[in-house]
Amino acid sequence: MGVRGVRGVREVHRPRATSGRAGPRGGPQTHACIGTEHLLLGLAKKEDPLVQVLRRLGLETTAIRDKVAEMRPPGRVSAIGRIPLTPRAKTALERSGIEAELRGHPHIDAEHLLWGLSRQTDATATTALTRMGATPDRIRHQVLLSWGQSAQTERSEFGG
C-alpha cells in the first residue's frame, strides 16, 4: 500500500481492546478477532469531519453502537496478545488504502475507512449501516461532499 497508513490507528492489544471503552455499551468487549463492526465502532468515536458525514446520513454515534450491539453482542472469548483482524476487516482496510491512493491522499483517514467498510457487502458493519439507511451509494455521496467533490467527478475503483 502506497499510503503511509491509517492516521491515528495503533496496534490493538488485548488490555486496550477489552477495556471498558471498547464495548458497544461501554462494557467489556471480548472477541477473538477485530471485525468490521469494531472498525465501525472506532469510527463512531471520531471527533472530526466523519461525524458530520455520519450526521448527514442520519446516523448518531449512540445509534451505531446500539445497532452493532444488537447484531453482534459482546463475545465471550478472551484473546491473548495482539488481536488479529478478520479477513473482511483486512479487505476493508485494503480498500480504504486503495481509495486514498486513487485520490492522491497521503493517509487513510476516517472517511476512507468508512468508504472501505461500505464496500464490504457481507460484513457486519455494512449490514448495520444499511439497516440504518446508510447505503453504500449514500455513504459515497456524503464522503465525496466532505472532500469537496461531487459524484460526477468520482474516480473510485470500488463503486464509481
Coordinates of C-alpha atoms in Angstrom, one line a residue:
M1 CA 0.0 0.0 0.0
G2 CA 1.5 3.3 -1.1
V3 CA -0.2 5.4 1.6
R4 CA 1.5 5.8 4.9
G5 CA -1.1 4.0 6.9
V6 CA -4.2 4.7 8.9
R7 CA -3.8 8.0 10.7
G8 CA -4.5 7.6 14.4
V9 CA -4.8 3.8 14.3
R10 CA -2.4 1.9 16.5
E11 CA -1.9 -1.8 17.0
V12 CA -4.6 -3.2 19.2
H13 CA -3.5 -5.1 22.2
R14 CA -5.8 -7.1 24.5
P15 CA -5.8 -4.8 27.5
R16 CA -6.9 -1.9 25.4
A17 CA -9.4 -3.8 23.3
T18 CA -11.1 -5.3 26.4
S19 CA -11.2 -2.2 28.4
G20 CA -14.5 -0.6 29.4
R21 CA -14.2 1.8 26.4
A22 CA -14.2 -0.9 23.8
G23 CA -17.7 -2.4 24.2
P24 CA -20.7 -1.0 22.3
R25 CA -22.4 0.0 25.5
G26 CA -19.3 0.8 27.5
G27 CA -18.9 -2.7 28.9
P28 CA -16.1 -5.2 28.2
Q29 CA -15.7 -6.4 24.7
T30 CA -14.0 -9.7 24.3
H31 CA -13.9 -11.1 20.8
A32 CA -11.1 -13.2 19.4
C33 CA -10.8 -11.0 16.3
I34 CA -11.3 -7.4 15.2
G35 CA -14.1 -7.4 12.7
T36 CA -15.7 -4.7 10.6
E37 CA -18.1 -3.9 13.4
H38 CA -15.2 -3.0 15.6
L39 CA -13.8 -0.7 13.0
L40 CA -17.2 1.0 12.6
L41 CA -17.4 1.4 16.4
G42 CA -14.0 3.1 16.3
L43 CA -15.1 5.4 13.6
A44 CA -18.2 6.3 15.6
K45 CA -15.9 7.7 18.3
K46 CA -14.1 10.1 16.0
E47 CA -14.5 13.8 16.5
D48 CA -13.5 15.0 13.1
P49 CA -15.3 15.6 9.7
L50 CA -16.5 12.0 9.8
V51 CA -19.0 12.9 12.5
Q52 CA -20.5 15.4 10.1
V53 CA -20.7 12.7 7.3
L54 CA -22.5 10.4 9.7
R55 CA -25.0 13.1 10.8
R56 CA -25.8 13.9 7.2
L57 CA -26.5 10.2 6.7
G58 CA -28.9 10.5 9.7
L59 CA -26.7 8.4 11.9
E60 CA -25.8 9.2 15.5
T61 CA -22.9 7.5 17.3
T62 CA -25.2 6.1 20.0
A63 CA -27.5 4.6 17.4
I64 CA -24.5 3.0 15.6
R65 CA -23.3 1.5 18.9
D66 CA -26.8 0.2 19.7
K67 CA -27.2 -1.4 16.3
V68 CA -23.8 -3.1 16.4
A69 CA -24.6 -4.4 19.9
E70 CA -27.9 -5.7 18.7
M71 CA -26.3 -7.5 15.7
R72 CA -23.1 -8.7 17.4
P73 CA -23.3 -8.9 21.2
P74 CA -20.1 -8.8 23.2
G75 CA -18.1 -12.0 22.8
R76 CA -17.1 -14.5 25.5
V77 CA -13.6 -15.3 24.1
S78 CA -10.5 -13.7 25.6
A79 CA -7.7 -13.1 23.2
I80 CA -4.1 -13.1 24.4
G81 CA -1.6 -10.5 22.9
R82 CA -2.5 -8.9 19.6
I83 CA -6.0 -9.3 18.4
P84 CA -6.0 -10.2 14.6
L85 CA -8.2 -8.7 12.0
T86 CA -10.9 -10.7 10.3
P87 CA -10.5 -11.2 6.6
R88 CA -13.3 -8.8 5.9
A89 CA -11.8 -6.1 8.2
K90 CA -8.4 -6.6 6.3
T91 CA -10.2 -6.2 3.0
A92 CA -12.0 -3.1 4.2
L93 CA -8.6 -1.6 5.2
E94 CA -7.1 -2.5 1.9
R95 CA -9.9 -0.9 0.0
S96 CA -9.5 2.2 2.2
G97 CA -5.9 2.4 1.2
I98 CA -6.6 1.9 -2.5
E99 CA -9.2 4.7 -2.3
A100 CA -6.8 7.0 -0.6
E101 CA -4.1 6.3 -3.3
L102 CA -6.6 6.8 -6.1
R103 CA -7.4 10.2 -4.7
G104 CA -3.8 11.2 -4.0
H105 CA -4.3 11.4 -0.3
P106 CA -1.2 10.6 1.8
H107 CA -3.1 8.9 4.7
I108 CA -6.1 6.7 5.2
D109 CA -8.5 8.9 7.0
A110 CA -11.7 8.0 8.7
E111 CA -13.7 8.8 5.5
H112 CA -11.6 6.4 3.5
L113 CA -12.2 3.7 6.1
L114 CA -16.0 4.4 6.1
W115 CA -15.8 4.1 2.3
G116 CA -13.9 0.8 2.5
L117 CA -16.4 -0.6 5.1
S118 CA -19.3 0.3 2.9
R119 CA -17.9 -1.8 0.1
Q120 CA -17.9 -5.0 2.2
T121 CA -21.3 -6.3 1.1
D122 CA -21.2 -9.3 3.5
A123 CA -19.8 -7.6 6.6
T124 CA -21.5 -6.8 9.9
A125 CA -20.6 -3.1 9.7
T126 CA -22.1 -2.7 6.2
T127 CA -25.3 -4.6 7.2
A128 CA -25.6 -2.3 10.3
L129 CA -25.2 0.8 8.2
T130 CA -27.6 -0.3 5.5
R131 CA -30.2 -1.3 8.1
M132 CA -29.9 2.3 9.5
G133 CA -30.5 3.7 6.0
A134 CA -26.8 4.4 5.0
T135 CA -26.5 2.6 1.8
P136 CA -23.1 2.4 0.1
D137 CA -24.3 5.0 -2.5
R138 CA -25.4 7.4 0.2
I139 CA -22.1 6.9 2.1
R140 CA -20.1 7.5 -1.1
H141 CA -22.1 10.7 -1.9
Q142 CA -21.6 12.1 1.6
V143 CA -17.9 11.3 1.7
L144 CA -17.4 12.9 -1.6
L145 CA -19.2 16.0 -0.4
S146 CA -16.9 16.1 2.7
W147 CA -13.9 16.0 0.3
G148 CA -15.4 18.9 -1.8
Q149 CA -16.2 16.6 -4.7
S150 CA -19.3 15.5 -6.5
A151 CA -20.4 12.1 -7.6
Q152 CA -19.8 13.1 -11.2
T153 CA -16.1 13.7 -10.6
E154 CA -15.7 10.4 -8.7
R155 CA -12.8 8.1 -9.7
S156 CA -13.1 5.2 -7.4
E157 CA -12.1 1.6 -8.2
F158 CA -14.9 0.5 -5.8
G159 CA -18.3 1.6 -6.9
G160 CA -17.7 4.5 -9.1

